Tab-separated table of C-alpha atoms and ligand atoms in Angstrom:
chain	number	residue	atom	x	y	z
A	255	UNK	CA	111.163	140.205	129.644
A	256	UNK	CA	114.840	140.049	128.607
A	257	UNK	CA	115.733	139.701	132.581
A	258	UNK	CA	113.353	136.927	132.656
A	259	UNK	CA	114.567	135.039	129.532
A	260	UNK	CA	118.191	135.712	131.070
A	261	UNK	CA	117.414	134.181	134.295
A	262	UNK	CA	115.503	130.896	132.560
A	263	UNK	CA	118.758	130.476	130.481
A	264	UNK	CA	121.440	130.497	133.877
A	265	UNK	CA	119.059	128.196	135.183
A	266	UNK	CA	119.030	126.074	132.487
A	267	UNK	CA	122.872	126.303	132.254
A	268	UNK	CA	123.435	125.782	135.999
A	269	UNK	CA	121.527	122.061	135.420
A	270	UNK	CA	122.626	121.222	131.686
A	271	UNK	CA	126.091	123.479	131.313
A	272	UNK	CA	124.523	124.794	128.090
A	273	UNK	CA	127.461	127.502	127.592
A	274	UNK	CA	130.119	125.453	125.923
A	275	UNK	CA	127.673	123.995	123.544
A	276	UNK	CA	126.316	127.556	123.199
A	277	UNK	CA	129.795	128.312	122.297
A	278	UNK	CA	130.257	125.804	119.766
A	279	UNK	CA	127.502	126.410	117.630
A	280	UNK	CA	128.409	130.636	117.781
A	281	UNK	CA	131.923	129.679	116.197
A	282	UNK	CA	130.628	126.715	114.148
A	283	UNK	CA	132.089	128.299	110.080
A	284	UNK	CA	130.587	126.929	107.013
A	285	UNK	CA	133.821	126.046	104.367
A	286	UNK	CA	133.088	127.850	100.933
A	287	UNK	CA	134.153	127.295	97.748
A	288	UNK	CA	132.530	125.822	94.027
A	289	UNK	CA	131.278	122.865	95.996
A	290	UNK	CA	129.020	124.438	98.743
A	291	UNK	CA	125.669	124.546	97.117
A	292	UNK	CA	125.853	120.434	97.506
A	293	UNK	CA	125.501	121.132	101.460
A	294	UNK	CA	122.163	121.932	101.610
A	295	UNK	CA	121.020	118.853	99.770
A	296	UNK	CA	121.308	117.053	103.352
A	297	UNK	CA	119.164	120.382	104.471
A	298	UNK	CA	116.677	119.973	101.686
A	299	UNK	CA	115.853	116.264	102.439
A	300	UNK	CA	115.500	116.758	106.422
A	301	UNK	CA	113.269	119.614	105.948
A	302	UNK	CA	110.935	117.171	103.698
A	303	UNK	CA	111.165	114.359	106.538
A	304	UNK	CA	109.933	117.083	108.666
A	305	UNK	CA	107.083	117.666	106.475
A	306	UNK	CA	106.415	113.862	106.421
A	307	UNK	CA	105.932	113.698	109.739
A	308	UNK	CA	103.606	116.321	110.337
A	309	UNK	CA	101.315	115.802	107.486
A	310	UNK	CA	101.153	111.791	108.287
A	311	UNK	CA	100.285	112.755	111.940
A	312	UNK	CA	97.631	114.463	110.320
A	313	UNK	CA	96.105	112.028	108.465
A	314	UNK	CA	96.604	109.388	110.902
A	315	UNK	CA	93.719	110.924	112.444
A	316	UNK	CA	91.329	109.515	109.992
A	317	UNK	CA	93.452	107.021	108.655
A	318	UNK	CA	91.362	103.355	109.651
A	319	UNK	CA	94.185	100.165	108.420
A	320	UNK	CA	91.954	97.291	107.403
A	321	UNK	CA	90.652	95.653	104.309
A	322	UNK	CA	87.164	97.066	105.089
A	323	UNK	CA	88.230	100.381	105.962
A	324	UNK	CA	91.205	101.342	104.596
A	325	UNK	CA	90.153	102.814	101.612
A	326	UNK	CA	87.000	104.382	102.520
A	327	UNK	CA	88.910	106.307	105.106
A	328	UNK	CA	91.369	107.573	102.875
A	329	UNK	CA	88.209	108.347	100.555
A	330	UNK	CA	86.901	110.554	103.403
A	331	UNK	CA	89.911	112.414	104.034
A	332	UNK	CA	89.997	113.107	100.526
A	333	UNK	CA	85.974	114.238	100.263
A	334	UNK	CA	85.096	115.050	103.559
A	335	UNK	CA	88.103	116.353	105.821
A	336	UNK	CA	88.364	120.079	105.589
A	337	UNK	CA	91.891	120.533	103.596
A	338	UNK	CA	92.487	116.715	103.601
A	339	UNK	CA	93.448	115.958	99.914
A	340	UNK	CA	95.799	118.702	100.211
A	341	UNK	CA	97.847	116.958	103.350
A	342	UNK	CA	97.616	113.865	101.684
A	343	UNK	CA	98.802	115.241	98.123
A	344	UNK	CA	101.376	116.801	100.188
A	345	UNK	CA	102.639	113.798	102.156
A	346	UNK	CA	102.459	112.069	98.653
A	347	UNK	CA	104.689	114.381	96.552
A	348	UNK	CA	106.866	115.121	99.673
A	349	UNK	CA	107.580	111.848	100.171
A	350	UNK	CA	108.704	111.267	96.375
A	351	UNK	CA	110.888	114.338	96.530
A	352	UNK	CA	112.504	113.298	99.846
A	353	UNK	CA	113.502	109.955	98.100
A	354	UNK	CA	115.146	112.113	95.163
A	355	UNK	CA	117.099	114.147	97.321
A	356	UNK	CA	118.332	111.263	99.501
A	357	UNK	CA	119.804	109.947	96.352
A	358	UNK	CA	120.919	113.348	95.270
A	359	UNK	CA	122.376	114.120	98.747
A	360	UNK	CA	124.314	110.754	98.573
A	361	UNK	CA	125.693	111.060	95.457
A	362	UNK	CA	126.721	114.701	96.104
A	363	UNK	CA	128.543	113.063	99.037
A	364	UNK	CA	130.324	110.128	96.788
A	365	UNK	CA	131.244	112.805	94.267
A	366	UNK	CA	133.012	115.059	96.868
A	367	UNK	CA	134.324	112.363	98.928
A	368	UNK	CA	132.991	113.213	101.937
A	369	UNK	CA	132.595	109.769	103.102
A	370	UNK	CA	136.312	109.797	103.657
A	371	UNK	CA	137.981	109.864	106.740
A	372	UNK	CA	137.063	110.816	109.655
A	373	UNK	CA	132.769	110.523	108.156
A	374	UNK	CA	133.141	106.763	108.162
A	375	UNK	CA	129.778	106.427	109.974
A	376	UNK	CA	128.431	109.888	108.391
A	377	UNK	CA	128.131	107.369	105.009
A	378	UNK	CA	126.886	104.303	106.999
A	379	UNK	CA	124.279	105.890	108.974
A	380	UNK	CA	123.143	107.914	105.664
A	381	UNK	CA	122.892	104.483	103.875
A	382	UNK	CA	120.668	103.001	106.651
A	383	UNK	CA	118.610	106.482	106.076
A	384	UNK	CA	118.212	105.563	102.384
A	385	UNK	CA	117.042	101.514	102.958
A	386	UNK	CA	114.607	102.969	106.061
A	387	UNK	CA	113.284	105.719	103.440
A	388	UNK	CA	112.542	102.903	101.050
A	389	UNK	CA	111.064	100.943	103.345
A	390	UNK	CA	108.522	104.113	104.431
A	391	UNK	CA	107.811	104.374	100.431
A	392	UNK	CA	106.974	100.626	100.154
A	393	UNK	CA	105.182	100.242	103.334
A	394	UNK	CA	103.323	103.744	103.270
A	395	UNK	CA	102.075	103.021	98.880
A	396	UNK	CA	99.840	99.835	100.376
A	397	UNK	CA	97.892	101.801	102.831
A	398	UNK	CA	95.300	104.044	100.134
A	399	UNK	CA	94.411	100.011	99.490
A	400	UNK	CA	93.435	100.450	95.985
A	401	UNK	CA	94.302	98.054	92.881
A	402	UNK	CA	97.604	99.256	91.721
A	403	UNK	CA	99.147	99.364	95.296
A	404	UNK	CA	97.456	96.199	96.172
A	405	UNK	CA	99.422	94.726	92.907
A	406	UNK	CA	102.611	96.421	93.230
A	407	UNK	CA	102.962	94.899	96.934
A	408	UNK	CA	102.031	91.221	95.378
A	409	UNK	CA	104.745	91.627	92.852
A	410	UNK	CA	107.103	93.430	95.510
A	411	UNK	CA	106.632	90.612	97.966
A	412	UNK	CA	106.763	87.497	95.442
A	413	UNK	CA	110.054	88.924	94.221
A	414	UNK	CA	111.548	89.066	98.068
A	415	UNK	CA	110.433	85.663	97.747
A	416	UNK	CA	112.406	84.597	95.677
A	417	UNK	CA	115.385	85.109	97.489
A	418	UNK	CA	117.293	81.605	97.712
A	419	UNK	CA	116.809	80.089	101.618
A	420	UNK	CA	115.344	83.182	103.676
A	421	UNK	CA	112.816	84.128	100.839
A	422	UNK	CA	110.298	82.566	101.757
A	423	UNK	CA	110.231	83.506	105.271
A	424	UNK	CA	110.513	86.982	104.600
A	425	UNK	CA	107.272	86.627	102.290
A	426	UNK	CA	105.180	85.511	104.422
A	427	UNK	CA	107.075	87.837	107.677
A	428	UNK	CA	105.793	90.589	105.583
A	429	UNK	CA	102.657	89.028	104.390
A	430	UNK	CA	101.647	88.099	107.291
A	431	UNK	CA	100.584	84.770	105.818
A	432	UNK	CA	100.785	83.342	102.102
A	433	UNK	CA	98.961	85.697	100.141
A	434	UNK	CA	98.352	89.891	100.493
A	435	UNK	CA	95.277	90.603	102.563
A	436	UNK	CA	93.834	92.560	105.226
A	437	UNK	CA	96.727	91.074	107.674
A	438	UNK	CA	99.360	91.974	105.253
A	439	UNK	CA	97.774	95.936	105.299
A	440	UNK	CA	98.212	95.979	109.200
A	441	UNK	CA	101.329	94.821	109.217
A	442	UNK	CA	102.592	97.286	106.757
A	443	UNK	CA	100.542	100.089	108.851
A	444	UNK	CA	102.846	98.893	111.886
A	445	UNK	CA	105.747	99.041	110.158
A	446	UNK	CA	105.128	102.621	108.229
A	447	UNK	CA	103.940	104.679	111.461
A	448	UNK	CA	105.922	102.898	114.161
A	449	UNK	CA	108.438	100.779	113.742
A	450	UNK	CA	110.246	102.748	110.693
A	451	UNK	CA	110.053	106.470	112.095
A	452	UNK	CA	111.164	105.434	115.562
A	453	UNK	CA	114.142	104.045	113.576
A	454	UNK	CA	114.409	106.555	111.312
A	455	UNK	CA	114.375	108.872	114.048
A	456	UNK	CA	116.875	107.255	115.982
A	457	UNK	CA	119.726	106.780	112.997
A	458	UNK	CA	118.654	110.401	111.751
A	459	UNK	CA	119.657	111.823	115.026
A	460	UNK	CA	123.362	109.982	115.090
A	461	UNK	CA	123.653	111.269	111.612
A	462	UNK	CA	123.358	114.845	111.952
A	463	UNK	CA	124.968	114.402	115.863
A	464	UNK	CA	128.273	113.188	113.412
A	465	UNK	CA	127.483	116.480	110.923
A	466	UNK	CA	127.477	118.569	113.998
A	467	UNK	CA	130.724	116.914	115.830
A	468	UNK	CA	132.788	116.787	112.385
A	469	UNK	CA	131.522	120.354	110.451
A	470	UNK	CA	131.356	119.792	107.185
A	471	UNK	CA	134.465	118.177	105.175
A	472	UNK	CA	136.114	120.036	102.473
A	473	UNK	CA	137.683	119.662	99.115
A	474	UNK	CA	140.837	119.085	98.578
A	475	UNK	CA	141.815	121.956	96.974
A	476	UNK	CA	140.752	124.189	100.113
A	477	UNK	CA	141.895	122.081	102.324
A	478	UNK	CA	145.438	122.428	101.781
A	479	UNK	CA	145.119	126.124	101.846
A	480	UNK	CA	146.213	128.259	104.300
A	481	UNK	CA	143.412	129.365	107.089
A	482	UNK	CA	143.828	133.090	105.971
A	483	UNK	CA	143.323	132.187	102.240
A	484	UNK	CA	140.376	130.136	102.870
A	485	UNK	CA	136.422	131.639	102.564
A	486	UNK	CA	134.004	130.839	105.496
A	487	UNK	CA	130.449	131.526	106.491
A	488	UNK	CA	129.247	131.611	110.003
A	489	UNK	CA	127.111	128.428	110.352
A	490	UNK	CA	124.586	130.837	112.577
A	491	UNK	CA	123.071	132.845	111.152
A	492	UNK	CA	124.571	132.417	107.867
A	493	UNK	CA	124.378	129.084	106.839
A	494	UNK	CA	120.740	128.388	108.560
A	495	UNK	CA	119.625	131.401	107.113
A	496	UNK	CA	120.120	130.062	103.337
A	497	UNK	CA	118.966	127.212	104.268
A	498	UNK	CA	115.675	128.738	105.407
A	499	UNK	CA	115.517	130.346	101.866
A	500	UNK	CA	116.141	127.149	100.184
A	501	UNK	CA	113.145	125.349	102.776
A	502	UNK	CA	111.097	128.016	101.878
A	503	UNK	CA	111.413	127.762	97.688
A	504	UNK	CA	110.806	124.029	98.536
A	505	UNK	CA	107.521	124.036	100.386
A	506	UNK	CA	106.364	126.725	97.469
A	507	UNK	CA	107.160	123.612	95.141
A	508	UNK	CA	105.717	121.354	96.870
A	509	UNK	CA	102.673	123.150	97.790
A	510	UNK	CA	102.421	123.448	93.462
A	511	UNK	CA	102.470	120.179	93.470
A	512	UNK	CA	100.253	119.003	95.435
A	513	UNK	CA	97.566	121.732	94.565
A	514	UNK	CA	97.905	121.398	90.875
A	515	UNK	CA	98.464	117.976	90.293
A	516	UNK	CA	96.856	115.947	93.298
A	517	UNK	CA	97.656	112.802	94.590
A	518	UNK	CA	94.861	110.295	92.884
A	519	UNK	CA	93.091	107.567	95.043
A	520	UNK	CA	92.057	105.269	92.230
A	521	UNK	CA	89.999	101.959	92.524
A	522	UNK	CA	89.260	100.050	95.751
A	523	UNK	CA	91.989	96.938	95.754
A	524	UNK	CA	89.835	93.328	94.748
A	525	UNK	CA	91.682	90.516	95.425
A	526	UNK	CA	89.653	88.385	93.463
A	527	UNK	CA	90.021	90.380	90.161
A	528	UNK	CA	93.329	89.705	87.687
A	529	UNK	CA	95.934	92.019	88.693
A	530	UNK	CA	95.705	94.981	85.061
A	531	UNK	CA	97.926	95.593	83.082
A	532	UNK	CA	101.211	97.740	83.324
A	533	UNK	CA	101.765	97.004	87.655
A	534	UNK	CA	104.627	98.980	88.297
A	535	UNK	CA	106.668	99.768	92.111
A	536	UNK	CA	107.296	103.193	92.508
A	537	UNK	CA	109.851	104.664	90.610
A	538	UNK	CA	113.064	104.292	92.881
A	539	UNK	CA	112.540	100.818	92.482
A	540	UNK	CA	111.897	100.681	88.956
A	541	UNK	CA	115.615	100.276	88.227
A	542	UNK	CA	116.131	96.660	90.211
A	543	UNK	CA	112.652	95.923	89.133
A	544	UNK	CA	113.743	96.504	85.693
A	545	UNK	CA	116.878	94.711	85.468
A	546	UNK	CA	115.391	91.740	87.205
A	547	UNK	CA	112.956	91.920	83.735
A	548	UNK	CA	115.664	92.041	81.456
A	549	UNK	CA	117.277	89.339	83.002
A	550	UNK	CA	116.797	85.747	80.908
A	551	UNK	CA	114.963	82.744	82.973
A	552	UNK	CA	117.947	81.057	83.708
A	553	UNK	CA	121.370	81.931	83.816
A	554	UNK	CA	123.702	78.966	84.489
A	555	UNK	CA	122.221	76.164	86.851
A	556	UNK	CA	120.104	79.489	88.594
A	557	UNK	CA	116.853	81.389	87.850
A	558	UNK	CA	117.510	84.382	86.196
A	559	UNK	CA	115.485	86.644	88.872
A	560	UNK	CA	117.945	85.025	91.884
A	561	UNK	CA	120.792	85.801	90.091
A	562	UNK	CA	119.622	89.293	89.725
A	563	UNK	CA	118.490	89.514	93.560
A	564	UNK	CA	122.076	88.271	94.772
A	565	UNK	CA	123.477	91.188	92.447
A	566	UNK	CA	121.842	93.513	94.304
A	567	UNK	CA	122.254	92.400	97.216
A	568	UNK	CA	126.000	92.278	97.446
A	569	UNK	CA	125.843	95.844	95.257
A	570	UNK	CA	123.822	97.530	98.529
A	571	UNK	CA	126.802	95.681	100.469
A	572	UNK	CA	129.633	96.840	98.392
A	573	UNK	CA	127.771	100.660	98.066
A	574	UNK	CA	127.626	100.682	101.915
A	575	UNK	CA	131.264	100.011	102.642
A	576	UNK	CA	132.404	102.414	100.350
A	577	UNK	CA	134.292	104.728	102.653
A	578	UNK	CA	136.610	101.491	103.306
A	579	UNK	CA	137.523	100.856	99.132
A	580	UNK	CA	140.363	102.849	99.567
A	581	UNK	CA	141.538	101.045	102.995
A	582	UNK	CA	141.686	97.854	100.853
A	583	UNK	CA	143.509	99.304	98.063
A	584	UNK	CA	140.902	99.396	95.569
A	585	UNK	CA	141.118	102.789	94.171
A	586	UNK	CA	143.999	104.494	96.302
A	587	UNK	CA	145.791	106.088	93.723
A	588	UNK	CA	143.170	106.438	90.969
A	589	UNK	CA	140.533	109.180	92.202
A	590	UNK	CA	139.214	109.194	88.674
A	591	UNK	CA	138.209	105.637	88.841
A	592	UNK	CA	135.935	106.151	91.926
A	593	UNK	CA	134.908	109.104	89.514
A	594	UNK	CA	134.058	106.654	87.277
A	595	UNK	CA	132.368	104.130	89.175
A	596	UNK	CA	129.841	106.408	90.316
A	597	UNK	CA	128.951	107.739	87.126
A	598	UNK	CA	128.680	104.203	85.722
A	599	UNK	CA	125.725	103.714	88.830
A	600	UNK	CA	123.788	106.698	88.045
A	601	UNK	CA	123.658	105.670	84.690
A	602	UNK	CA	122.738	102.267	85.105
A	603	UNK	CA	120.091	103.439	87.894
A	604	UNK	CA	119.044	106.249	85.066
A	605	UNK	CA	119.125	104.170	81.923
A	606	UNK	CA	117.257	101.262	83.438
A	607	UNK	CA	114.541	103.485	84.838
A	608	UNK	CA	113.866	105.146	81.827
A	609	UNK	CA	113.660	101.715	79.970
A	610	UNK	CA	111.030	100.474	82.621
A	611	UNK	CA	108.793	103.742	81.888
A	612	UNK	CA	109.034	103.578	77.827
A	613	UNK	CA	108.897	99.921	77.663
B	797	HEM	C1	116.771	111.176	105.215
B	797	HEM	C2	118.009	111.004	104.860
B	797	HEM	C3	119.144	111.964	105.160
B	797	HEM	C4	119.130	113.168	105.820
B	797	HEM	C5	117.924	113.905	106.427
B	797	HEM	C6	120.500	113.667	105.840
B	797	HEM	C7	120.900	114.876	106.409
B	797	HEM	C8	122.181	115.388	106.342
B	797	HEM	C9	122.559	116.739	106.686
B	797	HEM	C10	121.585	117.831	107.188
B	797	HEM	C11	123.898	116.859	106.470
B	797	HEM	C12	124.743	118.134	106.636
B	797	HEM	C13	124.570	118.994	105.394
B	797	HEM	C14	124.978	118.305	104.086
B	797	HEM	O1	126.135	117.865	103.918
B	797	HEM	O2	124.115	118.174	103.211
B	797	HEM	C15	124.392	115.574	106.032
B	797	HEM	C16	125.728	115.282	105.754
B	797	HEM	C17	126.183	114.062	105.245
B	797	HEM	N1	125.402	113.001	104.844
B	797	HEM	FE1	123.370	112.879	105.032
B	797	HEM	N2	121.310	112.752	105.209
B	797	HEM	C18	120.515	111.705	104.764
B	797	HEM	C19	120.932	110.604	104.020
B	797	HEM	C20	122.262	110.348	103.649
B	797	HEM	C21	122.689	109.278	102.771
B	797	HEM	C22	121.744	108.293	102.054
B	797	HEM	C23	124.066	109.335	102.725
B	797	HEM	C24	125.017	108.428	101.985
B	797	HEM	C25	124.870	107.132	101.884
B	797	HEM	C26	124.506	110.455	103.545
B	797	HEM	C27	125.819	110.825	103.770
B	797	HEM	C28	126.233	112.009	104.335
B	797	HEM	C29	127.618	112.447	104.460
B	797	HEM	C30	128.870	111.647	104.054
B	797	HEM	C31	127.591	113.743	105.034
B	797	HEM	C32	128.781	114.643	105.368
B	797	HEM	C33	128.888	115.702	104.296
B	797	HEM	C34	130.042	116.642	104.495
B	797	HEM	O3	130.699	116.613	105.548
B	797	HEM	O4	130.286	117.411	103.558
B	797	HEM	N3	123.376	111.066	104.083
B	797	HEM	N4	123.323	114.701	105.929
């Protein structure tokens, strides 16, 4: 057996020169110090895409888009398929906790600047990740096609609308038309199994292609420390191998989750009936929905909401170029003010949340 699995490898290697890469991987070392644990976060979140894809394969095999359809099919996966509430619960929570540890992962990253030089396009390409994840979240919540998604994506569109020049265009792009119907569903259906995990896919593999290349970046405490002074792991077995651990505790919360508190279906969407009370997005939106709430009708010569959409705007602009503040001088010599600055977003993110769940 070993003879045979020896021979299918030198063939492999005679037509892809597999050896060096091989090579690469056997000497690949893990830095450690107080800091490590916030290198599995990256881990943690591709092992939940992972489960994202194979549960929605799953239920894309009952899964019928259309105003007609949509919801009974995602009724009968709940009744009727054997274990089918339990792959949708789990696609559900999985895809909230994915979401939370994109945003932890990032922050771990802006925290221990490892967005700095040479991981210029480590931080882009992770940014792209986090717009493309929120896109799967607000594309994938219309599908079920019950009242409060049905609501959510009204309120969700209308405030893309309101974007001054393009707005409107992108309304009805994503609408497929003026208002949210049975169009609008296929479109998102389009956009949640196709077009966003081929592109996922594709910017996910670049990321972890530029993890791989660069090994992970280290403080700069241990940097400056002489090689025999500093700790290592192996990255195989070592590092993959607590990273299995930590995949494993994961899918055991997850699988809690998803069998204790399942994912509810609610009401068949009605177009026709006044949109209830309390609509809300999901809850990594609820801070910019928030704000935009708290925001008064006008402010100067523009509507309050615009103003509030342009501050967003050039915040995801400024957030995405942060690997290039200290290039331009921003906050070269004062660490502790990039310290700051990301402590003042995860409080505004946290306080405004919190206000859109008590209020
Ligand atoms: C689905 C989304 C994402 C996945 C699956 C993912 C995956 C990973 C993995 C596996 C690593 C190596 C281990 C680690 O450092 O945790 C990594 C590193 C990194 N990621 Fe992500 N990531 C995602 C989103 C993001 C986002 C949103 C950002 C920031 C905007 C980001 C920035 C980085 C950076 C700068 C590194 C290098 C860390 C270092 O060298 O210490 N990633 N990512």
């Amino acid at each position: 057996m070993k003879n045979l699995l020896e021979r299918f490898y030198l063939w492999l290697d005679k037509r892809f020169n597999l050896t060096p890469l091989i090579e690469f991987m056997r000497h690949k070392q893990v830095p450690v110090h107080r800091h490590t644990v916030w290198y599995y976060m990256g881990g943690v979140t591709l092992f939940l895409f992972i489960v994202q894809v194979f549960t929605g394969i799953l239920l894309l095999l009952y899964y019928r888009p259309g105003a007609d359809s949509a919801y009974e099919s995602v009724r009968f996966i709940q009744n009727k398929v054997g274990f089918g509430w339990l792959f949708r619960s789990i696609h559900s929570w999985s895809a909230n906790l994915m979401v939370f540890f994109i945003f932890v992962h990032m922050f771990s990253t802006f925290f221990t600047r490892a967005y700095r030089k040479p991981r210029e396009l480590t931080w882009i390409t992770g940014f792209i990740l986090l717009a493309l994840a929120m896109l799967f979240g607000f594309s994938g919540y219309l599908l079920p096609w019950n009242e409060l998604a049905f609501f959510a994506t009204k309120v969700g569109t209308d405030i893309a609308g309101a974007v001054p020049l393009i707005g409107n265009a992108i309304k009805v792009l994503l609408r497929g038309g003026e208002d949210v119907t049975g169009g609008t569903l296929t479109r998102f259906y389009g956009i949640h199994v196709a077009m966003v995990p081929a592109l996922f896919a594709m910017v996910l593999g670049l990321h972890l292609l530029f993890v791989q290349r660069q090994g992970m970046h280290e403080p700069e405490y241990t940097a400056k420390l002489p090689p025999e002074k500093k700790k290592v792991i192996s990255f195989f077995p070592s590092f993959v191998l607590r990273d299995a651990l930590l995949w494993l505790i994961v899918l055991n919360i997850l699988l809690y989750l998803a069998v204790f508190f399942p994912w509810e279906l609610g009401t068949k969407a009605d177009p026709f009936a006044p949109a209830p009370e309390g609509i809300r997005p999901e809850w990594y939106f609820m801070f910019m929905f928030q704000t935009l709430k708290e925001l008064p009708a006008h402010i100067l010569f523009l509507e309050g909401e615009v103003v509030g959409i342009l501050f967003f705007s050039v915040a995801g602009i400024v957030w995405l170029l942060v690997p290039f503040w200290e290039k331009v001088g921003l906050v070269e010599k004062n660490q502790r003010l990039m310290t700051i600055i990301g402590l003042g977003v995860v409080l505004f993110i946290l306080v405004m949340t919190i206000i859109g769940y008590v209020t």
